PDB file of C-alpha atoms in Angstrom:
ATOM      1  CA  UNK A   1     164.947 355.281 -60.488  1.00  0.00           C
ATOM      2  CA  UNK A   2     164.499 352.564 -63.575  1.00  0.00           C
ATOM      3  CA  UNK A   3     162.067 350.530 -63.205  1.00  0.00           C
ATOM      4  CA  UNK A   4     161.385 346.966 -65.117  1.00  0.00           C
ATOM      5  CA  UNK A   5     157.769 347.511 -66.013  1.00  0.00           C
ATOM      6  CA  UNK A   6     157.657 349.934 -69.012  1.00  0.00           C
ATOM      7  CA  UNK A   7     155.312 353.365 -68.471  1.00  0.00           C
ATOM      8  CA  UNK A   8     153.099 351.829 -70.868  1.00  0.00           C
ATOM      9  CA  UNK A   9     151.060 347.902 -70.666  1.00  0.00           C
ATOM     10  CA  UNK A  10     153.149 345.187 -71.676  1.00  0.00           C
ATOM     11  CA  UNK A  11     150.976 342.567 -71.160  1.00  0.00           C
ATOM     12  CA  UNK A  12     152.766 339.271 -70.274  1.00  0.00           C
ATOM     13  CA  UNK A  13     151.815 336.389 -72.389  1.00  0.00           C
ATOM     14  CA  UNK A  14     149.455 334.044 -70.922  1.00  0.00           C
ATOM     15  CA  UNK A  15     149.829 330.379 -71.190  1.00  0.00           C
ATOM     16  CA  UNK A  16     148.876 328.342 -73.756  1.00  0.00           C
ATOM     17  CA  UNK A  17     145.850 325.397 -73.006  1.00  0.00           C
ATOM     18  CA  UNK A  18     147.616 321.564 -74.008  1.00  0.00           C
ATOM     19  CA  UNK A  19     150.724 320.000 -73.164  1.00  0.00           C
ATOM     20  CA  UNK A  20     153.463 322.032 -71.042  1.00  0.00           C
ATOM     21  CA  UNK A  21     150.573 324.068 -69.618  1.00  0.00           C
ATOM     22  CA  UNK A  22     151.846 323.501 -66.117  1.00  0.00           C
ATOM     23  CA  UNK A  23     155.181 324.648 -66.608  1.00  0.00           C
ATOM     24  CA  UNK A  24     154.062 327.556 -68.959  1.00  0.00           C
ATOM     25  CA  UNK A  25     152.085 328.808 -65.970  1.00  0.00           C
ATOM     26  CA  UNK A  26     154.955 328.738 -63.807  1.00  0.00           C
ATOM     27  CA  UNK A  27     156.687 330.320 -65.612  1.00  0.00           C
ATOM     28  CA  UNK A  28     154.290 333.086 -66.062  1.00  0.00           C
ATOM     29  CA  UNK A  29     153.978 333.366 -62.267  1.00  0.00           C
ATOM     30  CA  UNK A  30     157.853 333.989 -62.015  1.00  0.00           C
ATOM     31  CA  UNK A  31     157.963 336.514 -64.718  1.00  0.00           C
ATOM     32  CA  UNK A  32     154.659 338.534 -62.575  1.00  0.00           C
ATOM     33  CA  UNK A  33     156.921 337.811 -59.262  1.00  0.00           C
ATOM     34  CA  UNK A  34     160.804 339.187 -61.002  1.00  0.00           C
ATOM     35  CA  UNK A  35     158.499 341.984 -62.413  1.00  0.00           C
ATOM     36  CA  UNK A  36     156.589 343.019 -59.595  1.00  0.00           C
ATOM     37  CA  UNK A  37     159.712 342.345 -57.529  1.00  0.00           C
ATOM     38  CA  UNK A  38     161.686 344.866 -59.346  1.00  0.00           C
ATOM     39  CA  UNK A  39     159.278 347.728 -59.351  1.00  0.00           C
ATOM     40  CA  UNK A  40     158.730 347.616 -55.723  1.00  0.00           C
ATOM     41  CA  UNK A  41     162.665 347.334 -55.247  1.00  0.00           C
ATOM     42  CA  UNK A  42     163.283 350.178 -57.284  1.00  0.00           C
ATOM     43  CA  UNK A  43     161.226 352.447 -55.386  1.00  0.00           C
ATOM     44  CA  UNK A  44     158.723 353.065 -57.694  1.00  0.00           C
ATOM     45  CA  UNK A  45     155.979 353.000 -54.611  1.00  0.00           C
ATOM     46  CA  UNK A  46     156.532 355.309 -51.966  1.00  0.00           C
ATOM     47  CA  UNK A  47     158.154 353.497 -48.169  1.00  0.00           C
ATOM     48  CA  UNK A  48     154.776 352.875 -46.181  1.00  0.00           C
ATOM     49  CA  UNK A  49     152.387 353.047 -49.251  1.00  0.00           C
ATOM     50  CA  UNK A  50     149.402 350.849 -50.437  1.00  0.00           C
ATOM     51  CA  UNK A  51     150.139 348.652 -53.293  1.00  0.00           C
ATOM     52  CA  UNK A  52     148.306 350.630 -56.269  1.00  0.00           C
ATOM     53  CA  UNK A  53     146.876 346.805 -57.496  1.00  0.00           C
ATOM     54  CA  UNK A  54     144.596 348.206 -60.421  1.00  0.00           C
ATOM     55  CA  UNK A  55     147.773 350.156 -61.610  1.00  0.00           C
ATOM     56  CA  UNK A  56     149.483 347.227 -61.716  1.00  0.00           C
ATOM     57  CA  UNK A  57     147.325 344.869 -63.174  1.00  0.00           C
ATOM     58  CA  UNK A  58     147.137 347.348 -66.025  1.00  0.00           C
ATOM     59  CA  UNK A  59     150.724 347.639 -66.363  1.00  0.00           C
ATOM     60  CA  UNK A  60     151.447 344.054 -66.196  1.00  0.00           C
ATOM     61  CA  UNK A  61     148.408 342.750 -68.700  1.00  0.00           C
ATOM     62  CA  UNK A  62     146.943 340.580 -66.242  1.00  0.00           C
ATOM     63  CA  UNK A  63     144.144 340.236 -63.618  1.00  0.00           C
ATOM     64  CA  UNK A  64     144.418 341.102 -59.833  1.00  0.00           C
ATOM     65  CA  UNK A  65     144.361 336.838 -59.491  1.00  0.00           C
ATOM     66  CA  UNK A  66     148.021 336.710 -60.470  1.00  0.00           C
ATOM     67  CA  UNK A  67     148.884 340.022 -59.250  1.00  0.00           C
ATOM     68  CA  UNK A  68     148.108 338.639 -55.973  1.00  0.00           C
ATOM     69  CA  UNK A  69     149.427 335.934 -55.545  1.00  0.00           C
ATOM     70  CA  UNK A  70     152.980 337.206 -56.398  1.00  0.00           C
ATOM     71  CA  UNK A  71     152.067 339.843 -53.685  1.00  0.00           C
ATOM     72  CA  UNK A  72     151.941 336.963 -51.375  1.00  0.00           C
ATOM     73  CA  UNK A  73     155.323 335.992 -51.965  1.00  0.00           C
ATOM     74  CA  UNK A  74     156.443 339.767 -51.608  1.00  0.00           C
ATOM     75  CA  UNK A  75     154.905 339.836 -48.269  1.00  0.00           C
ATOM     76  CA  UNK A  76     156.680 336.243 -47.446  1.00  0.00           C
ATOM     77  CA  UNK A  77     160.185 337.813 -48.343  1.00  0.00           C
ATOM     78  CA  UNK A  78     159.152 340.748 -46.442  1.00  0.00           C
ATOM     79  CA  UNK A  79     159.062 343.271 -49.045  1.00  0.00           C
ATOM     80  CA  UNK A  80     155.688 344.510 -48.223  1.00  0.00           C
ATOM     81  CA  UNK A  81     152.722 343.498 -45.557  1.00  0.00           C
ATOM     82  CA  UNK A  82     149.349 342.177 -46.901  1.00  0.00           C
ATOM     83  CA  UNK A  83     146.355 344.373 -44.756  1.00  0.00           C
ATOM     84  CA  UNK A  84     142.750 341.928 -44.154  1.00  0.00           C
ATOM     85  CA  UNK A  85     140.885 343.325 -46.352  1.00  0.00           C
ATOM     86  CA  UNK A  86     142.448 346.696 -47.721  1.00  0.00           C
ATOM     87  CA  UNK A  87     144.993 345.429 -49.916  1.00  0.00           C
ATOM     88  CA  UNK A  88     148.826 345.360 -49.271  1.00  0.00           C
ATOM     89  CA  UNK A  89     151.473 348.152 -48.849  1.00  0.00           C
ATOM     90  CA  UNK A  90     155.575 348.353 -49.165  1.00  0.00           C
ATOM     91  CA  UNK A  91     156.952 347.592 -45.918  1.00  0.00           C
ATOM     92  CA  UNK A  92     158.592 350.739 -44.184  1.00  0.00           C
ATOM     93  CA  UNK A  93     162.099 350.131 -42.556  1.00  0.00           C
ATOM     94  CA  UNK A  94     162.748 352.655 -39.605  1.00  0.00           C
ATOM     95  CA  UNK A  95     166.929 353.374 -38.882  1.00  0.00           C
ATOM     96  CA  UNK A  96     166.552 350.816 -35.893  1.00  0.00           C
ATOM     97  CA  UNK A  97     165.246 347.937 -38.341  1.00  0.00           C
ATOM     98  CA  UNK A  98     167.855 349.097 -40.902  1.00  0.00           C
ATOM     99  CA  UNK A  99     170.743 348.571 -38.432  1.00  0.00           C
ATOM    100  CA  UNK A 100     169.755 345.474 -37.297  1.00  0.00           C
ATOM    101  CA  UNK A 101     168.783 343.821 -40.538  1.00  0.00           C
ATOM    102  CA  UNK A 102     172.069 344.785 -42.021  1.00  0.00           C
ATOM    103  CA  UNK A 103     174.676 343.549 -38.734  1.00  0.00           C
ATOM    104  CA  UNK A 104     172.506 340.582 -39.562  1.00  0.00           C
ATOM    105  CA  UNK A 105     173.316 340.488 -43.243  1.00  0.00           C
ATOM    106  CA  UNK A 106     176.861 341.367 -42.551  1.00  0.00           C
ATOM    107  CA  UNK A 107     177.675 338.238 -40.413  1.00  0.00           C
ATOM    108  CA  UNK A 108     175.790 335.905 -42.654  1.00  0.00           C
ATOM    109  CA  UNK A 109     177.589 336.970 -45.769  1.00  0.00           C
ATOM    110  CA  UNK A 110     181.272 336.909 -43.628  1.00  0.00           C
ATOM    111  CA  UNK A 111     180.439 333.169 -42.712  1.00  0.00           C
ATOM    112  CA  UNK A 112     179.624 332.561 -46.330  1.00  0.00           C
ATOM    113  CA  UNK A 113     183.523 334.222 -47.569  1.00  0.00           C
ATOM    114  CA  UNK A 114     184.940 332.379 -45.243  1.00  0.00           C
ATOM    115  CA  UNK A 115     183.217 328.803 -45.664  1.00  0.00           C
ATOM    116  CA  UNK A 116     182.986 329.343 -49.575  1.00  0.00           C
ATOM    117  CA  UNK A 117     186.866 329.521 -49.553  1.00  0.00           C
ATOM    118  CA  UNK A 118     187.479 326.227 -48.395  1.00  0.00           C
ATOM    119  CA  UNK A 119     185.446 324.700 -50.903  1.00  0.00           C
ATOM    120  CA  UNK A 120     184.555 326.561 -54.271  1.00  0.00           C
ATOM    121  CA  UNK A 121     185.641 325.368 -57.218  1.00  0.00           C
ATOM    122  CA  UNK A 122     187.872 327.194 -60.308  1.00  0.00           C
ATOM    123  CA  UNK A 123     184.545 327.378 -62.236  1.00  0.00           C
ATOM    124  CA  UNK A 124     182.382 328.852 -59.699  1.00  0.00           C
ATOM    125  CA  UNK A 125     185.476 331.812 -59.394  1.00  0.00           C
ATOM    126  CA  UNK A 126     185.379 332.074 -62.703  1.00  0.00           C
ATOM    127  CA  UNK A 127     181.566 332.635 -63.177  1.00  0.00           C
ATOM    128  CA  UNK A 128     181.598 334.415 -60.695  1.00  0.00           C
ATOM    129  CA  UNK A 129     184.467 336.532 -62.261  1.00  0.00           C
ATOM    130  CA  UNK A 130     182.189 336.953 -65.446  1.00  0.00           C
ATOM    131  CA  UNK A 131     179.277 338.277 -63.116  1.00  0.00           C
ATOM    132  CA  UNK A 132     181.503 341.007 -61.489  1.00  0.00           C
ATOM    133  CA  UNK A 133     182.708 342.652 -65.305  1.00  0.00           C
ATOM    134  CA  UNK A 134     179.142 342.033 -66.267  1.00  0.00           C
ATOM    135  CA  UNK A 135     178.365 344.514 -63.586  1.00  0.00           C
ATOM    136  CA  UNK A 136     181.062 346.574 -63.988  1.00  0.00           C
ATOM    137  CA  UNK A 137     179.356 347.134 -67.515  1.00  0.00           C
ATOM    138  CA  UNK A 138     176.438 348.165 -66.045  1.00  0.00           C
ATOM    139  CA  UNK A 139     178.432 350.660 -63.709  1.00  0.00           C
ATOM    140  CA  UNK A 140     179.957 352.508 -67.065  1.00  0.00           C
ATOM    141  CA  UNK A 141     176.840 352.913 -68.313  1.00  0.00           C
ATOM    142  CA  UNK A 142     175.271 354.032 -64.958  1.00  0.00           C
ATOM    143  CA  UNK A 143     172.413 351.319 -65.345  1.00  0.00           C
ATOM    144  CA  UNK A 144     171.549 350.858 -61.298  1.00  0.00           C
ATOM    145  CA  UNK A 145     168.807 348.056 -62.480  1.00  0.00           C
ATOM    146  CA  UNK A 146     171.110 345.888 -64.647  1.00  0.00           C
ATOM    147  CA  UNK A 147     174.364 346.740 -61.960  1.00  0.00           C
ATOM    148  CA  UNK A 148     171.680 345.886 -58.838  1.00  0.00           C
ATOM    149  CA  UNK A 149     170.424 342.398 -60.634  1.00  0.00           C
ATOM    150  CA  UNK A 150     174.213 341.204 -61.178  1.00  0.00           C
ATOM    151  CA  UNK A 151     175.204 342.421 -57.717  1.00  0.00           C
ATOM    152  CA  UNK A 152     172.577 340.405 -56.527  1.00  0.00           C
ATOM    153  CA  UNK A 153     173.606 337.292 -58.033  1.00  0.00           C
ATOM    154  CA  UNK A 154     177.491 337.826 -57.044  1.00  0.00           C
ATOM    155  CA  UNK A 155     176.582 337.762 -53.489  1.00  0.00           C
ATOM    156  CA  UNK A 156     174.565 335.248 -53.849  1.00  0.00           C
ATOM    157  CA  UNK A 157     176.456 333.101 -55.765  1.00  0.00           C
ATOM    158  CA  UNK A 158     179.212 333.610 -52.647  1.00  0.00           C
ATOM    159  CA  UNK A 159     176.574 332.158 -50.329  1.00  0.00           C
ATOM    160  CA  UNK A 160     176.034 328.830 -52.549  1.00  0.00           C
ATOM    161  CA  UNK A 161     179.436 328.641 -52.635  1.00  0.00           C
ATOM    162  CA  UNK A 162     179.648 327.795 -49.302  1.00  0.00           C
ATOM    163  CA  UNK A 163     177.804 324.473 -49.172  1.00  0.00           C
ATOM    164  CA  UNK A 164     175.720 325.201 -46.262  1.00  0.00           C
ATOM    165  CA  UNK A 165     171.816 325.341 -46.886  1.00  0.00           C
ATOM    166  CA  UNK A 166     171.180 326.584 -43.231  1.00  0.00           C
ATOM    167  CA  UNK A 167     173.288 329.346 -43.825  1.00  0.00           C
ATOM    168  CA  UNK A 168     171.557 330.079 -47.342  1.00  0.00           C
ATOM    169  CA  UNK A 169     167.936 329.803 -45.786  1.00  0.00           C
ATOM    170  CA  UNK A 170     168.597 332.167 -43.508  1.00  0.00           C
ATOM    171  CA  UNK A 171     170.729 334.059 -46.188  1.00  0.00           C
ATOM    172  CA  UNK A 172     167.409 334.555 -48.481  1.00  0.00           C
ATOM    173  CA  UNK A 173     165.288 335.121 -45.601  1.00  0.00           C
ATOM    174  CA  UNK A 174     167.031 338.250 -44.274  1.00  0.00           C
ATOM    175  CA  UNK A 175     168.246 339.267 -47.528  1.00  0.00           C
ATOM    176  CA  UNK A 176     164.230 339.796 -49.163  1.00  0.00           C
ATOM    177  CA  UNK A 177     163.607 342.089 -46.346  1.00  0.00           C
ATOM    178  CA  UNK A 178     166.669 344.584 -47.074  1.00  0.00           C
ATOM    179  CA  UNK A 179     166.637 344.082 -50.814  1.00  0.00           C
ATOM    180  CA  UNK A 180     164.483 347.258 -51.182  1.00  0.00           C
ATOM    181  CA  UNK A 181     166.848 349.740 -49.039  1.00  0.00           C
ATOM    182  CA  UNK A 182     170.192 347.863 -50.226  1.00  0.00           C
ATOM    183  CA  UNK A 183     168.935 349.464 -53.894  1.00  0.00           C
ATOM    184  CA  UNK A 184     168.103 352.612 -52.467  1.00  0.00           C
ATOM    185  CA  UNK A 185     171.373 352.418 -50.596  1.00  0.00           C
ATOM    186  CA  UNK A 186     173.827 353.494 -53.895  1.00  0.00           C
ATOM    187  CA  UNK A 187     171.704 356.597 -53.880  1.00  0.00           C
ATOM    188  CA  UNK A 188     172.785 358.284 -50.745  1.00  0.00           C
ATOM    189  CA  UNK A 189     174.233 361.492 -51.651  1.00  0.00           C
ATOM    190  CA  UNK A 190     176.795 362.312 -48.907  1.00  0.00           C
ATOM    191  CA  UNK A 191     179.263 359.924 -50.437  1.00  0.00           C
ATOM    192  CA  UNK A 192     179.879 358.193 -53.800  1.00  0.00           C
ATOM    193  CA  UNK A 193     178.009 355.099 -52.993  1.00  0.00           C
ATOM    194  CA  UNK A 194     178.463 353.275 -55.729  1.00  0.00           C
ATOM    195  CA  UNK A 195     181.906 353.992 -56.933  1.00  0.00           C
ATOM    196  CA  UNK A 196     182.605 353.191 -53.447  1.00  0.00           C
ATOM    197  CA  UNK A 197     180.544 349.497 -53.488  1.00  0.00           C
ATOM    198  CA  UNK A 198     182.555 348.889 -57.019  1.00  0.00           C
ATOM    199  CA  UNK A 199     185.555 349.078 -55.683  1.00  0.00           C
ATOM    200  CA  UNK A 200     184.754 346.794 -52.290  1.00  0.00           C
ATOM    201  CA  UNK A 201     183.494 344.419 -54.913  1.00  0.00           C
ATOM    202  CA  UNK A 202     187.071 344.280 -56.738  1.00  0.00           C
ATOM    203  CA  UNK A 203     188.382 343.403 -53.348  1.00  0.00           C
ATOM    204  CA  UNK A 204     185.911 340.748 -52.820  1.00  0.00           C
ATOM    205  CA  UNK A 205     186.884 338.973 -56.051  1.00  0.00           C
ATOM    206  CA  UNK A 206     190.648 339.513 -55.262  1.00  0.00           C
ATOM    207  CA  UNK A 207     190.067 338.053 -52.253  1.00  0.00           C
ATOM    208  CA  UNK A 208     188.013 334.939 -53.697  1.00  0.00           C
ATOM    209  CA  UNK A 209     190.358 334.287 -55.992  1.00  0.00           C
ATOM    210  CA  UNK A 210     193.196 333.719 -53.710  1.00  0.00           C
ATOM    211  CA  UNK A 211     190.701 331.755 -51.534  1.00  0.00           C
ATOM    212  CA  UNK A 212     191.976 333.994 -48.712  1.00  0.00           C
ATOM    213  CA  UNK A 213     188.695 333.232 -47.180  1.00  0.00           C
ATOM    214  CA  UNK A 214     189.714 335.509 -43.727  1.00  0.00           C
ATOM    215  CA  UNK A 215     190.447 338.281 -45.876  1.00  0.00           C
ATOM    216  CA  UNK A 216     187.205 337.833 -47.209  1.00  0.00           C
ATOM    217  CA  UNK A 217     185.253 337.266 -44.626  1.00  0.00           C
ATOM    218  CA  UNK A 218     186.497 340.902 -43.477  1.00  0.00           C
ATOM    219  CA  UNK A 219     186.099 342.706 -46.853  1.00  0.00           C
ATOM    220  CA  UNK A 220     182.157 341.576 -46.967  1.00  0.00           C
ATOM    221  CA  UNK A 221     181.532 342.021 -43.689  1.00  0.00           C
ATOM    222  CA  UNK A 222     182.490 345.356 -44.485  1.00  0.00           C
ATOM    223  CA  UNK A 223     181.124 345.731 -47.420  1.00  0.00           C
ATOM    224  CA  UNK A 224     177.327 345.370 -45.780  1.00  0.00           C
ATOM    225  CA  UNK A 225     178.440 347.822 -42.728  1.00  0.00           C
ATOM    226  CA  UNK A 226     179.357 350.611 -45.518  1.00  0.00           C
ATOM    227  CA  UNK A 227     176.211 349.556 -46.765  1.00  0.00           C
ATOM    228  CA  UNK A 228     174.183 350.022 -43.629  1.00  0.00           C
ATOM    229  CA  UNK A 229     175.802 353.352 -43.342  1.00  0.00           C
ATOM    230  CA  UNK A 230     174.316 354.535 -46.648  1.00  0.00           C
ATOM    231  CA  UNK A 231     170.982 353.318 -46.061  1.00  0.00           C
ATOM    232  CA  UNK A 232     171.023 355.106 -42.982  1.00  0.00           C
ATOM    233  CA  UNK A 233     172.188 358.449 -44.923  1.00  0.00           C
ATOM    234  CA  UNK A 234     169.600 357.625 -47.525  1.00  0.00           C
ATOM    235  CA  UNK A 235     166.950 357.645 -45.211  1.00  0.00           C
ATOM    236  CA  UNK A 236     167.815 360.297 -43.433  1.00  0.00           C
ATOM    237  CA  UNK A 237     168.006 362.118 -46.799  1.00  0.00           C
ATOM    238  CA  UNK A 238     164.157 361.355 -48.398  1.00  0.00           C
ATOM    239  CA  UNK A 239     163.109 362.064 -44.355  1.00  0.00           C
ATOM    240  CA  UNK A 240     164.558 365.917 -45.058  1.00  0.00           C
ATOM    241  CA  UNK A 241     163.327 366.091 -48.016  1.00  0.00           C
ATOM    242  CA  UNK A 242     159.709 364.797 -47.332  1.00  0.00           C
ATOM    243  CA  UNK A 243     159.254 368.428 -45.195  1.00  0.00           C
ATOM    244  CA  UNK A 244     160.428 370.525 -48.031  1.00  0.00           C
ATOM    245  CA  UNK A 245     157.995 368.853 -50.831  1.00  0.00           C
ATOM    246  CA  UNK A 246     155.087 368.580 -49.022  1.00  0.00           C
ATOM    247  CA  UNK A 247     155.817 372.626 -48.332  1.00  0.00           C
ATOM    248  CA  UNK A 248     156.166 372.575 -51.710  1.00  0.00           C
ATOM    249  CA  UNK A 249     152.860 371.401 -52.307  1.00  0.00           C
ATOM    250  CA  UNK A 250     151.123 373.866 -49.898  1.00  0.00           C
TER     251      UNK A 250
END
């Protein structure tokens, strides 16, 4: 899987002392968190793992201060848990969670179609349209982190659409916990994943543009049960394959 951080130290520029400091800092902190974010996403540390922090400090040019703190936010969006006093390690989603995280999902992002219908405007359909060829892009050129980021921001951008900032809360709450296996998802090699999710996501603007927000309530709802059905195959997948390489290994 791609990652974001590069094999070797890119150190992210630290901020400069004076005027604007503030918002420099910031700044930095959100470039550690999308970062950090990303690598853990991608897979890069195994389900169930500790966080490798010294690793990552290296990687990332900056001190285990920083490093932390992001980690804090992970653990908040339920990426991975923080352990008193040994660290932190990527939150491990058994089939059970998986299922129940994603029916979840899949009702939240329905309600969203079907609000966002009655209200969105022709500009946020057509940046919205610009998102989806974006992606598509990144689908040609089989780049899962660029076509994941995008994705991301389509569905999102559905959920703003709506108008309801209950429904978003609860929207970002769930959808930091799955974010990890909803990558992983497009891997699952008993079906063609993602040729299948580009071509639900056609639908989904089709749908949007015609403001047929029943239609679309359906085709997301959908959408993040196909989903759920590949992150179930994925799983079940690396679980078969964890017995052969540690065999392997012996």
């Amino acid at each position: 899987m791609k990652s974001a951080i590069p094999e070797t130290g890119v150190p992210i520029t630290q901020p400069a002392a004076g005027q604007g400091g503030e918002r420099q800092e910031a700044s930095l902190h959100g470039e550690i968190l999308l970062r950090l974010r990303d690598h853990v996403v991608e897979g890069n540390i195994p389900d169930g793992a500790r966080v490798p922090e010294r690793q990552l400090c290296e990687m990332l040019g900056i001190s285990r201060t920083p490093l932390r703190e992001a980690l804090k936010v992970l653990a908040a969006e339920g990426l991975i848990e923080l352990l008193p006093n040994r660290g932190a390690r990527v939150r491990q989603l058994g089939q059970r969670d998986i299922e129940e995280l994603f029916d979840v999902m899949a009702g939240l992002e329905s309600l969203a179609g079907r609000l966002a219908c009655e209200v969105i405007t022709d500009e946020e359909i057509i940046a919205i349209e610009r998102l989806h060829y974006d992606m598509y892009g990144h689908y040609l050129h089989r780049d899962m982190h660029g076509y994941f980021q995008i994705n991301q921001r389509i569905h999102e951008s559905i959920v703003a659409a709506a108008r309801n900032e209950t429904l978003r809360a609860a929207y970002a709450n769930f959808a930091g916990r799955i974010r990890r296996i909803r990558y992983s998802a497009n891997f699952a090699r008993k079906r063609q994943r993602w040729a299948e999710a580009m071509r639900e996501h056609e639908a989904i603007l089709d749908a949007l543009r015609r403001r047929a927000g029943s239609e679309l309530s359906d085709v997301l709802f959908q959408h993040l049960r196909n989903k759920r059905t590949a992150a179930i195959e994925h799983l079940a997948e690396a679980q078969d394959a964890a017995p052969e390489t540690a065999s392997q290994d012996g």
